[in-house]
């Protein structure tokens, strides 16, 4: 009874795309913004980095070796939505994934807050740029499974002392809402990391730093919870 499912899943290519949270130093990047072409693709000890991507990929590849999953990390530290768009041909078209998982937004907000802020954050423009990217994905492969992660932030580490933290929270929330809308529009699945970390940082009798050490980047415990949620979402397929 399981045979048809196993055959259909054989050789599925899964692409994890995003910023430093996905990156995890894959390909011996040393935490730099080195492009995929500049990274080491032959050292299999470091090919996936050390983020939730490693945990999710290792689960799929070890538990279902017969399905032939091929996982790729193309997260790059510091990347924004526009950076992903610029990498479309080299990262997405080149790999033609069956499953595309995207997590982006925190650097868009960070760069805005670091600027002069002469105008409000263009959330409508950000959402439209994301929509354009997803249209390209659907054109490339109408059957592509798409997973969209919501960006997140926590009142921990260095962000806990910044003067613009509340504004950052509001902008991240706006981006997350845009992601949820786009998921419905493109028949994609949402991995709601924003809600996940909001729950984790309030539910347990431990400091928020247990989950996110600097307000942006998860700890090992945080990445484990991200991977668990991602895998739960992936299994819906």
Short mmCIF file of C-alpha atoms in Angstrom, two decimals:
data_model
loop_
_atom_site.label_atom_id
_atom_site.label_comp_id
_atom_site.label_asym_id
_atom_site.label_seq_id
_atom_site.Cartn_x
_atom_site.Cartn_y
_atom_site.Cartn_z
CA UNK A 1 0.00 0.00 0.00
CA UNK A 2 2.93 2.35 0.62
CA UNK A 3 4.71 1.67 -2.66
CA UNK A 4 3.04 4.38 -4.80
CA UNK A 5 3.87 7.05 -2.20
CA UNK A 6 7.49 5.94 -2.02
CA UNK A 7 7.89 5.95 -5.79
CA UNK A 8 6.39 9.40 -6.16
CA UNK A 9 8.73 10.76 -3.52
CA UNK A 10 11.92 9.34 -4.99
CA UNK A 11 14.49 11.92 -6.01
CA UNK A 12 12.60 14.90 -4.59
CA UNK A 13 14.82 17.99 -4.49
CA UNK A 14 14.27 20.22 -1.46
CA UNK A 15 15.73 23.74 -1.44
CA UNK A 16 16.05 25.75 1.76
CA UNK A 17 16.40 29.42 0.82
CA UNK A 18 16.89 32.44 3.06
CA UNK A 19 19.25 34.40 5.28
CA UNK A 20 21.68 33.62 8.12
CA UNK A 21 19.06 31.71 10.12
CA UNK A 22 18.96 29.13 7.33
CA UNK A 23 22.61 29.58 6.33
CA UNK A 24 24.18 28.24 9.53
CA UNK A 25 27.65 28.55 8.02
CA UNK A 26 27.09 25.88 5.38
CA UNK A 27 29.96 25.13 3.02
CA UNK A 28 32.53 26.47 5.49
CA UNK A 29 31.43 30.08 5.02
CA UNK A 30 32.68 31.12 8.45
CA UNK A 31 29.54 33.20 8.91
CA UNK A 32 30.36 35.39 5.91
CA UNK A 33 28.06 36.49 3.08
CA UNK A 34 29.98 34.29 0.63
CA UNK A 35 27.83 33.28 -2.33
CA UNK A 36 26.96 29.67 -3.02
CA UNK A 37 29.63 29.56 -5.74
CA UNK A 38 32.33 30.53 -3.25
CA UNK A 39 31.50 27.82 -0.73
CA UNK A 40 32.83 24.32 -0.28
CA UNK A 41 30.47 21.77 -1.82
CA UNK A 42 32.68 18.72 -1.38
CA UNK A 43 33.12 18.71 2.42
CA UNK A 44 30.03 16.74 3.41
CA UNK A 45 30.71 17.34 7.12
CA UNK A 46 29.83 21.00 6.65
CA UNK A 47 27.62 20.99 3.57
CA UNK A 48 24.38 21.74 5.43
CA UNK A 49 25.68 24.10 8.11
CA UNK A 50 24.26 23.99 11.63
CA UNK A 51 20.76 25.45 11.40
CA UNK A 52 17.26 23.96 11.43
CA UNK A 53 17.99 23.04 7.82
CA UNK A 54 20.59 20.47 8.91
CA UNK A 55 18.18 18.95 11.43
CA UNK A 56 15.29 18.75 8.96
CA UNK A 57 17.41 17.40 6.11
CA UNK A 58 19.15 14.82 8.29
CA UNK A 59 15.78 13.58 9.54
CA UNK A 60 14.43 13.08 6.03
CA UNK A 61 17.58 11.55 4.60
CA UNK A 62 18.17 9.17 7.51
CA UNK A 63 14.58 8.07 8.13
CA UNK A 64 13.66 7.64 4.46
CA UNK A 65 16.86 6.71 2.59
CA UNK A 66 14.89 4.84 -0.06
CA UNK A 67 13.10 8.01 -1.15
CA UNK A 68 16.22 9.65 -2.48
CA UNK A 69 15.65 13.10 -1.01
CA UNK A 70 18.21 15.66 -2.19
CA UNK A 71 18.44 18.65 0.15
CA UNK A 72 20.23 21.92 -0.59
CA UNK A 73 21.02 24.87 1.67
CA UNK A 74 21.16 28.18 -0.16
CA UNK A 75 20.67 30.47 2.80
CA UNK A 76 23.14 33.37 2.80
CA UNK A 77 23.89 35.49 5.85
CA UNK A 78 22.56 39.04 5.54
CA UNK A 79 20.25 38.37 2.62
CA UNK A 80 17.04 40.30 2.06
CA UNK A 81 14.14 39.58 -0.26
CA UNK A 82 15.81 41.59 -3.03
CA UNK A 83 18.99 39.54 -2.59
CA UNK A 84 17.02 36.33 -3.04
CA UNK A 85 15.40 37.75 -6.15
CA UNK A 86 18.82 38.53 -7.60
CA UNK A 87 19.87 34.92 -6.96
CA UNK A 88 16.80 33.35 -8.58
CA UNK A 89 18.52 31.89 -11.64
CA UNK A 90 21.57 30.55 -9.78
CA UNK A 91 19.78 29.20 -6.71
CA UNK A 92 16.31 28.15 -7.85
CA UNK A 93 16.28 27.74 -11.61
CA UNK A 94 19.57 25.87 -11.48
CA UNK A 95 18.26 23.33 -8.94
CA UNK A 96 14.61 23.21 -10.11
CA UNK A 97 13.38 22.05 -6.69
CA UNK A 98 10.29 19.98 -6.07
CA UNK A 99 10.00 21.68 -2.68
CA UNK A 100 10.99 25.31 -2.09
CA UNK A 101 11.27 26.49 1.52
CA UNK A 102 11.77 30.23 2.07
CA UNK A 103 12.54 32.17 5.24
CA UNK A 104 13.32 35.87 4.76
CA UNK A 105 12.39 39.25 6.21
CA UNK A 106 14.49 39.97 9.28
CA UNK A 107 17.25 41.68 7.28
CA UNK A 108 14.75 43.74 5.30
CA UNK A 109 13.50 45.14 8.59
CA UNK A 110 17.00 45.53 10.02
CA UNK A 111 18.26 47.49 7.02
CA UNK A 112 15.25 49.75 7.16
CA UNK A 113 15.81 50.49 10.84
CA UNK A 114 19.49 51.16 10.23
CA UNK A 115 18.63 53.74 7.57
CA UNK A 116 17.32 57.27 7.92
CA UNK A 117 13.68 56.12 7.83
CA UNK A 118 12.49 59.13 5.87
CA UNK A 119 9.39 57.15 4.86
CA UNK A 120 7.40 54.27 6.38
CA UNK A 121 8.54 50.72 5.68
CA UNK A 122 7.02 49.75 2.32
CA UNK A 123 5.23 46.59 3.41
CA UNK A 124 3.00 46.65 0.32
CA UNK A 125 6.06 46.81 -1.92
CA UNK A 126 7.76 44.04 0.05
CA UNK A 127 4.71 41.82 -0.29
CA UNK A 128 4.45 42.50 -4.02
CA UNK A 129 8.14 41.66 -4.53
CA UNK A 130 7.57 38.40 -2.66
CA UNK A 131 4.48 37.74 -4.78
CA UNK A 132 6.53 38.22 -7.94
CA UNK A 133 9.06 35.68 -6.67
CA UNK A 134 6.34 33.13 -5.96
CA UNK A 135 4.83 33.67 -9.40
CA UNK A 136 8.19 32.79 -10.88
CA UNK A 137 8.25 29.64 -8.77
CA UNK A 138 4.83 28.58 -9.99
CA UNK A 139 5.84 29.29 -13.59
CA UNK A 140 9.04 27.28 -13.20
CA UNK A 141 7.16 24.31 -11.78
CA UNK A 142 3.37 24.53 -11.32
CA UNK A 143 3.50 21.41 -9.13
CA UNK A 144 6.22 22.78 -6.84
CA UNK A 145 5.45 22.46 -3.13
CA UNK A 146 6.15 25.78 -1.39
CA UNK A 147 6.82 26.31 2.31
CA UNK A 148 6.94 29.88 3.63
CA UNK A 149 8.43 30.64 7.03
CA UNK A 150 7.38 33.74 8.93
CA UNK A 151 10.19 36.01 10.16
CA UNK A 152 10.51 36.48 13.92
CA UNK A 153 12.22 38.47 16.65
CA UNK A 154 12.70 38.10 20.40
CA UNK A 155 13.36 40.48 23.29
CA UNK A 156 16.70 38.88 24.06
CA UNK A 157 20.42 39.62 23.77
CA UNK A 158 21.44 42.84 22.09
CA UNK A 159 17.96 43.55 20.74
CA UNK A 160 16.58 43.75 24.28
CA UNK A 161 18.45 47.03 24.78
CA UNK A 162 17.77 48.73 21.45
CA UNK A 163 15.58 51.83 21.30
CA UNK A 164 13.67 50.62 18.23
CA UNK A 165 12.74 47.13 19.43
CA UNK A 166 8.97 47.76 19.48
CA UNK A 167 9.12 49.16 15.97
CA UNK A 168 11.03 46.08 14.88
CA UNK A 169 8.35 43.84 16.41
CA UNK A 170 5.64 45.71 14.51
CA UNK A 171 7.47 45.45 11.19
CA UNK A 172 8.27 41.77 11.64
CA UNK A 173 4.61 41.16 12.47
CA UNK A 174 3.59 42.99 9.29
CA UNK A 175 5.96 40.88 7.20
CA UNK A 176 4.66 37.73 8.85
CA UNK A 177 1.09 38.66 8.03
CA UNK A 178 2.13 39.26 4.43
CA UNK A 179 3.69 35.79 4.34
CA UNK A 180 0.48 34.23 5.65
CA UNK A 181 -1.56 36.03 2.99
CA UNK A 182 0.80 34.94 0.24
CA UNK A 183 0.69 31.35 1.42
CA UNK A 184 -3.08 31.31 0.96
CA UNK A 185 -2.80 33.00 -2.41
CA UNK A 186 -0.26 30.52 -3.76
CA UNK A 187 -1.55 27.39 -2.08
CA UNK A 188 1.63 27.19 0.01
CA UNK A 189 2.18 25.94 3.54
CA UNK A 190 3.16 28.29 6.37
CA UNK A 191 5.73 27.48 9.03
CA UNK A 192 4.79 30.05 11.65
CA UNK A 193 8.09 30.67 13.39
CA UNK A 194 6.84 34.01 14.71
CA UNK A 195 4.14 32.30 16.77
CA UNK A 196 6.47 29.45 17.69
CA UNK A 197 9.04 31.69 19.35
CA UNK A 198 6.38 33.89 20.93
CA UNK A 199 5.14 30.75 22.66
CA UNK A 200 8.55 29.35 23.53
CA UNK A 201 9.81 32.56 25.11
CA UNK A 202 6.77 32.82 27.40
CA UNK A 203 5.72 29.24 28.10
CA UNK A 204 8.80 27.90 29.86
CA UNK A 205 10.49 28.98 33.07
CA UNK A 206 13.75 29.73 31.29
CA UNK A 207 15.16 32.97 29.90
CA UNK A 208 14.28 33.81 26.31
CA UNK A 209 17.97 33.46 25.48
CA UNK A 210 17.49 29.71 25.81
CA UNK A 211 15.73 29.84 22.43
CA UNK A 212 17.13 32.93 20.67
CA UNK A 213 20.44 34.23 21.98
CA UNK A 214 20.67 37.66 20.29
CA UNK A 215 17.06 38.48 19.45
CA UNK A 216 17.42 37.18 15.88
CA UNK A 217 19.37 33.91 15.74
CA UNK A 218 18.07 30.76 17.44
CA UNK A 219 20.18 28.61 19.72
CA UNK A 220 20.53 24.87 19.15
CA UNK A 221 17.30 24.43 21.13
CA UNK A 222 15.53 27.01 18.98
CA UNK A 223 16.72 25.43 15.74
CA UNK A 224 15.50 22.03 16.98
CA UNK A 225 12.01 23.44 17.50
CA UNK A 226 12.14 25.12 14.08
CA UNK A 227 13.09 21.83 12.44
CA UNK A 228 10.30 20.00 14.24
CA UNK A 229 7.75 22.52 13.03
CA UNK A 230 9.15 22.49 9.50
CA UNK A 231 8.99 18.69 9.36
CA UNK A 232 5.41 18.70 10.65
CA UNK A 233 4.53 21.09 7.83
CA UNK A 234 6.45 19.11 5.21
CA UNK A 235 4.58 15.93 6.14
CA UNK A 236 1.32 17.57 5.04
CA UNK A 237 2.49 16.92 1.49
#
